[in-house]
XYZ file of C-alpha atoms in Angstrom:
67
model
C 0.062 0.291 -0.028
C 2.814 2.278 0.887
C 4.412 2.136 -2.588
C 1.322 4.428 -3.963
C 2.122 7.133 -1.452
C 4.528 9.098 -3.798
C 1.551 9.313 -6.455
C -0.794 10.734 -3.992
C -1.711 14.484 -3.664
C -3.195 14.223 -0.080
C -1.511 10.940 1.658
C -3.858 11.403 4.657
C -6.670 9.110 3.425
C -4.071 6.374 2.720
C -2.763 6.489 6.103
C -6.077 6.252 7.585
C -7.047 3.146 5.898
C -3.894 1.705 6.741
C -4.430 2.388 10.555
C -8.096 1.197 10.350
C -6.930 -1.778 8.835
C -3.754 -3.189 10.462
C -3.545 -1.115 13.822
C -6.936 -0.232 15.294
C -7.930 -3.793 16.472
C -4.202 -4.647 18.058
C -4.182 -0.948 19.741
C -7.592 -1.392 21.163
C -6.891 -4.937 22.476
C -3.477 -3.406 24.130
C -5.420 -0.619 25.709
C -8.027 -3.076 27.204
C -5.493 -5.263 28.717
C -3.611 -2.541 30.318
C -6.303 -0.338 31.869
C -9.095 -2.795 31.687
C -12.501 -1.793 31.499
C -14.260 1.518 33.379
C -12.250 5.040 33.864
C -8.887 4.929 34.988
C -7.071 8.322 35.554
C -3.571 8.650 36.208
C 0.152 9.269 34.975
C 1.825 7.120 32.081
C 5.175 6.743 30.585
C 5.601 5.566 26.697
C 9.208 4.675 25.739
C 10.558 4.136 22.391
C 12.585 1.155 22.648
C 15.011 1.937 19.712
C 15.837 5.605 20.809
C 15.188 5.404 24.455
C 13.181 8.696 24.305
C 10.228 8.969 26.587
C 6.949 10.627 26.948
C 5.456 11.078 30.497
C 1.716 12.165 30.283
C -1.525 12.224 32.405
C -5.032 11.841 31.794
C -8.385 11.703 33.531
C -9.504 8.770 31.288
C -6.155 6.887 30.069
C -8.308 4.480 27.801
C -9.808 7.497 25.942
C -6.585 9.450 25.833
C -4.836 6.453 24.035
C -7.139 6.269 21.344
């Protein structure tokens, strides 16, 4: 799919399709495993394994924030 990106004027629709088809369900499943059901507030840390850079965030509803 990414082979056609250079030929597109607007890459957003293709990126949305790729997300919907390949990433949405696994991401939703992971969020469910990590935070479970219900509303959870808190502080979280996301680390990029290759670069070691991290992001620290806070949310009143972590599951909604990660979507």
